[in-house]
XYZ file of N, CA, C and O in Angstrom:
424
model
N 116.997 87.199 87.522
C 116.708 87.072 88.938
C 116.834 88.427 89.638
O 116.026 88.756 90.476
N 117.865 89.196 89.269
C 118.079 90.521 89.853
C 116.893 91.434 89.550
O 116.457 92.187 90.401
N 116.391 91.332 88.308
C 115.240 92.143 87.914
C 114.006 91.815 88.732
O 113.249 92.709 89.113
N 113.814 90.552 89.009
C 112.671 90.117 89.820
C 112.781 90.654 91.238
O 111.798 91.116 91.819
N 113.975 90.625 91.784
C 114.203 91.136 93.133
C 113.944 92.636 93.181
O 113.301 93.128 94.112
N 114.402 93.358 92.178
C 114.164 94.803 92.128
C 112.673 95.104 92.015
O 112.169 96.028 92.641
N 111.973 94.317 91.203
C 110.536 94.502 91.038
C 109.820 94.249 92.365
O 108.923 95.000 92.741
N 110.216 93.229 93.082
C 109.606 92.923 94.381
C 109.867 94.047 95.380
O 108.970 94.432 96.136
N 111.068 94.592 95.386
C 111.389 95.691 96.287
C 110.588 96.939 95.942
O 110.108 97.656 96.818
N 110.404 97.183 94.650
C 109.623 98.329 94.213
C 108.158 98.168 94.644
O 107.545 99.115 95.130
N 107.617 96.962 94.465
C 106.237 96.710 94.884
C 106.095 96.870 96.393
O 105.100 97.412 96.872
N 107.082 96.417 97.133
C 107.046 96.538 98.588
C 107.033 98.017 98.989
O 106.278 98.412 99.872
N 107.823 98.829 98.332
C 107.866 100.261 98.626
C 106.529 100.919 98.269
O 105.999 101.718 99.035
N 105.978 100.568 97.119
C 104.694 101.132 96.700
C 103.586 100.728 97.679
O 102.711 101.530 98.005
N 103.641 99.495 98.136
C 102.638 99.006 99.086
C 102.749 99.776 100.406
O 101.740 100.193 100.975
N 103.962 99.998 100.880
C 104.170 100.743 102.126
C 103.677 102.180 101.976
O 103.052 102.729 102.905
N 103.925 102.780 100.823
C 103.449 104.141 100.577
C 101.923 104.193 100.550
O 101.316 105.108 101.114
N 101.304 103.212 99.915
C 99.841 103.163 99.852
C 99.255 102.966 101.250
O 98.239 103.592 101.598
N 99.882 102.140 102.060
C 99.408 101.935 103.430
C 99.519 103.229 104.241
O 98.631 103.537 105.026
N 100.581 103.965 104.051
C 100.749 105.239 104.747
C 99.663 106.235 104.319
O 99.113 106.964 105.156
N 99.353 106.247 103.027
C 98.274 107.109 102.536
C 96.942 106.716 103.165
O 96.154 107.580 103.549
N 96.697 105.422 103.256
C 95.461 104.949 103.865
C 95.365 105.368 105.329
O 94.293 105.755 105.806
N 96.461 105.276 106.035
C 96.452 105.616 107.463
C 96.091 107.079 107.687
O 95.500 107.417 108.710
N 96.415 107.942 106.724
C 96.118 109.362 106.895
C 94.810 109.783 106.222
O 94.283 110.855 106.514
N 94.278 108.961 105.337
C 93.023 109.282 104.658
C 91.849 109.076 105.611
O 91.886 108.202 106.482
N 90.823 109.889 105.461
C 89.630 109.751 106.303
C 88.399 109.590 105.415
O 88.270 110.254 104.390
N 87.524 108.685 105.829
C 86.260 108.471 105.136
C 85.138 108.528 106.160
O 85.357 108.287 107.342
N 83.942 108.846 105.667
C 82.808 109.015 106.568
C 81.683 108.062 106.198
O 81.444 107.789 105.022
N 81.004 107.578 107.213
C 79.789 106.803 107.029
C 78.708 107.449 107.874
O 79.005 108.082 108.887
N 77.473 107.303 107.445
C 76.390 107.921 108.213
C 75.192 106.993 108.287
O 75.083 106.023 107.536
N 74.310 107.318 109.221
C 73.071 106.556 109.397
C 71.968 107.529 109.809
O 72.257 108.640 110.276
N 70.749 107.084 109.634
C 69.617 107.931 110.019
C 69.541 109.200 109.200
O 69.203 110.257 109.727
N 69.867 109.089 107.926
C 69.812 110.270 107.064
C 70.839 111.322 107.442
O 70.609 112.510 107.250
N 71.957 110.888 107.996
C 73.027 111.818 108.357
C 72.954 112.308 109.793
O 73.761 113.137 110.201
N 72.019 111.782 110.571
C 71.910 112.206 111.971
C 73.065 111.693 112.821
O 73.436 112.309 113.811
N 73.622 110.551 112.423
C 74.800 110.006 113.105
C 75.868 109.786 112.040
O 75.608 109.161 111.020
N 77.054 110.331 112.293
C 78.162 110.209 111.344
C 79.383 109.659 112.062
O 79.661 110.031 113.200
N 80.085 108.761 111.377
C 81.319 108.202 111.910
C 82.423 108.445 110.898
O 82.216 108.329 109.688
N 83.603 108.786 111.388
C 84.762 108.999 110.529
C 85.820 107.982 110.931
O 86.118 107.822 112.115
N 86.347 107.282 109.929
C 87.436 106.327 110.149
C 88.549 106.652 109.173
O 88.336 107.280 108.145
N 89.749 106.209 109.517
C 90.863 106.348 108.590
C 90.784 105.218 107.577
O 90.040 104.251 107.766
N 91.582 105.328 106.544
C 91.603 104.299 105.508
C 92.053 102.947 106.017
O 91.761 101.920 105.404
N 92.762 102.929 107.147
C 93.141 101.639 107.729
C 92.161 101.209 108.820
O 92.455 100.371 109.643
N 90.967 101.827 108.795
C 89.824 101.423 109.620
C 89.962 101.755 111.105
O 89.439 101.053 111.951
N 90.638 102.846 111.426
C 90.719 103.317 112.804
C 89.627 104.365 113.005
O 89.563 105.354 112.274
N 88.763 104.155 113.991
C 87.685 105.091 114.277
C 88.270 106.393 114.807
O 89.038 106.394 115.763
N 87.904 107.510 114.155
C 88.436 108.822 114.527
C 87.410 109.626 115.310
O 87.729 110.245 116.320
N 86.164 109.610 114.840
C 85.146 110.407 115.526
C 83.743 109.888 115.230
O 83.517 109.209 114.229
N 82.837 110.249 116.120
C 81.411 109.976 115.947
C 80.683 111.272 116.280
O 80.930 111.876 117.323
N 79.816 111.714 115.372
C 79.019 112.924 115.588
C 77.550 112.523 115.629
O 77.077 111.771 114.770
N 76.852 113.019 116.647
C 75.439 112.687 116.824
C 74.637 113.982 116.864
O 74.897 114.856 117.693
N 73.664 114.078 115.967
C 72.773 115.236 115.960
C 71.933 115.193 117.239
O 71.360 114.151 117.567
N 71.846 116.290 117.954
C 71.098 116.293 119.218
C 69.634 115.858 119.080
O 69.053 115.321 120.023
N 69.058 116.046 117.894
C 67.648 115.692 117.717
C 67.396 114.190 117.817
O 66.260 113.768 118.036
N 68.425 113.373 117.674
C 68.255 111.922 117.711
C 68.426 111.371 119.137
O 68.149 110.207 119.384
N 68.851 112.228 120.052
C 69.064 111.789 121.436
C 67.741 111.804 122.181
O 67.125 112.844 122.369
N 67.292 110.626 122.584
C 66.038 110.467 123.332
C 66.315 109.505 124.485
O 66.580 108.320 124.261
N 66.254 110.026 125.693
C 66.558 109.210 126.875
C 65.652 107.992 126.980
O 66.028 106.980 127.582
N 64.474 108.060 126.387
C 63.540 106.935 126.449
C 63.766 105.917 125.325
O 63.089 104.889 125.280
N 64.667 106.228 124.405
C 64.908 105.330 123.274
C 66.402 105.268 122.949
O 66.818 105.582 121.835
N 67.188 104.847 123.897
C 68.636 104.736 123.720
C 68.979 103.664 122.679
O 69.949 103.795 121.935
N 68.151 102.630 122.590
C 68.432 101.523 121.663
C 68.520 102.002 120.210
O 69.392 101.565 119.459
N 67.642 102.908 119.809
C 67.684 103.426 118.442
C 68.985 104.178 118.198
O 69.626 104.015 117.157
N 69.395 104.986 119.155
C 70.653 105.720 119.028
C 71.834 104.756 118.921
O 72.716 104.937 118.079
N 71.827 103.732 119.742
C 72.896 102.726 119.684
C 72.946 102.066 118.313
O 74.028 101.879 117.741
N 71.770 101.723 117.781
C 71.703 101.105 116.456
C 72.238 102.045 115.370
O 72.941 101.613 114.447
N 71.918 103.329 115.476
C 72.391 104.300 114.494
C 73.907 104.469 114.567
O 74.572 104.586 113.530
N 74.459 104.450 115.773
C 75.911 104.563 115.928
C 76.599 103.358 115.292
O 77.560 103.496 114.531
N 76.093 102.175 115.568
C 76.673 100.954 114.980
C 76.568 101.008 113.460
O 77.535 100.693 112.747
N 75.432 101.424 112.941
C 75.238 101.488 111.492
C 76.189 102.503 110.854
O 76.753 102.249 109.781
N 76.383 103.640 111.491
C 77.286 104.653 110.950
C 78.730 104.152 110.942
O 79.463 104.354 109.967
N 79.144 103.492 112.007
C 80.502 102.947 112.068
C 80.680 101.860 111.007
O 81.712 101.793 110.334
N 79.670 101.026 110.848
C 79.726 99.984 109.820
C 79.849 100.610 108.423
O 80.658 100.160 107.599
N 79.059 101.647 108.165
C 79.104 102.312 106.857
C 80.476 102.933 106.615
O 81.020 102.855 105.499
N 81.065 103.527 107.646
C 82.401 104.113 107.504
C 83.432 103.025 107.238
O 84.335 103.203 106.415
N 83.295 101.890 107.911
C 84.206 100.766 107.679
C 84.113 100.248 106.260
O 85.134 99.896 105.646
N 82.914 100.219 105.728
C 82.714 99.803 104.339
C 83.423 100.762 103.392
O 84.082 100.337 102.433
N 83.318 102.054 103.652
C 83.999 103.048 102.823
C 85.518 102.896 102.930
O 86.232 103.046 101.944
N 86.005 102.585 104.129
C 87.449 102.386 104.318
C 87.929 101.169 103.529
O 89.000 101.204 102.912
N 87.142 100.089 103.515
C 87.511 98.897 102.750
C 87.542 99.200 101.249
O 88.428 98.746 100.528
N 86.563 99.967 100.786
C 86.541 100.346 99.362
C 87.783 101.158 99.007
O 88.387 100.952 97.953
N 88.148 102.084 99.886
C 89.336 102.898 99.648
C 90.587 102.027 99.639
O 91.463 102.188 98.780
N 90.674 101.086 100.565
C 91.837 100.189 100.624
C 91.927 99.341 99.362
O 93.014 99.153 98.803
N 90.803 98.838 98.896
C 90.806 98.045 97.675
C 91.248 98.877 96.485
O 91.987 98.407 95.616
N 90.815 100.138 96.456
C 91.194 101.020 95.354
C 92.693 101.310 95.384
O 93.372 101.262 94.365
N 93.219 101.616 96.559
C 94.634 101.987 96.680
C 95.566 100.784 96.604
O 96.648 100.868 96.049
N 95.164 99.666 97.188
C 96.054 98.515 97.291
C 95.754 97.429 96.267
O 96.591 96.560 96.037
N 94.597 97.470 95.669
C 94.180 96.417 94.755
C 95.140 96.170 93.613
O 95.515 95.035 93.331
N 95.584 97.237 92.959
C 96.497 97.067 91.816
C 97.817 96.458 92.269
O 98.408 95.644 91.555
N 98.271 96.824 93.448
C 99.540 96.280 93.944
C 99.410 94.809 94.317
O 100.285 94.008 94.025
N 98.314 94.446 94.971
C 98.164 93.062 95.415
C 97.851 92.125 94.256
O 98.158 90.940 94.327
N 97.271 92.650 93.172
C 97.008 91.794 92.009
C 98.307 91.305 91.394
O 98.370 90.222 90.841
N 99.356 92.095 91.527
C 100.653 91.703 91.005
C 101.278 90.551 91.774
O 102.268 89.976 91.350
N 100.675 90.178 92.899
C 101.191 89.076 93.709
C 100.592 87.732 93.317
O 100.881 86.728 93.952
N 99.741 87.728 92.320
C 99.087 86.473 91.935
C 98.108 86.061 93.011
O 97.334 86.852 93.477
N 98.142 84.817 93.451
C 97.249 84.338 94.498
C 97.770 84.597 95.894
O 97.104 84.326 96.871
N 98.962 85.144 96.001
C 99.567 85.365 97.316
C 98.817 86.376 98.151
O 98.664 86.206 99.345
N 98.376 87.475 97.546
C 97.730 88.541 98.298
C 96.515 88.065 99.053
O 96.278 88.444 100.188
N 95.729 87.195 98.436
C 94.531 86.686 99.080
C 94.884 85.846 100.301
O 94.272 85.980 101.352
N 95.873 85.002 100.186
C 96.236 84.161 101.310
C 96.870 84.955 102.446
O 96.871 84.524 103.583
N 97.370 86.145 102.137
C 97.943 87.011 103.164
C 96.918 87.960 103.755
O 97.225 88.747 104.622
N 95.681 87.893 103.250
C 94.626 88.765 103.758
C 94.721 90.193 103.226
O 94.245 91.116 103.846
N 95.324 90.367 102.065
C 95.475 91.689 101.503
C 94.241 92.048 100.691
O 93.676 91.211 99.992
N 93.794 93.331 100.750
C 92.616 93.729 99.994
C 92.887 93.711 98.492
O 94.029 93.776 98.068
N 91.816 93.684 97.730
C 91.942 93.760 96.290
C 91.730 92.441 95.584
O 91.943 92.328 94.389
N 91.345 91.404 96.322
C 91.124 90.102 95.707
C 89.696 89.688 95.848
O 89.039 89.912 96.781
C-alpha cells in the first residue's frame, strides 16, 4: 500500500512538472499560407497574433477575420498535440480515470 501511495505521489509530481512545461511552451498555427500566425502556450493561452499587412483589405474584413480564426484554431490544435505528447504517458498510468477527468492522452 505504501508503494502505491509513493507511486501516486510521484505521478502527481511528474504531472505538475509537465503542466508547468506546457504553460511555458509556445506553439504556432498559421493560415493563408502564413499570412496570419497565432501563438499559444501549451496550455492553450493565446499569446500573440501576427497579420501580414498584405492581407489587410478594408473592403474584405470577413476574409481577415476567417484567417485569424483559422490561425488560432491551428495553434490550438498544435497545443493539444503537445499536451497529449507531454501528458499522455502520465495519464495512461491512471487507467480509465484520466479520460473521465478530462485529461489529455486518451
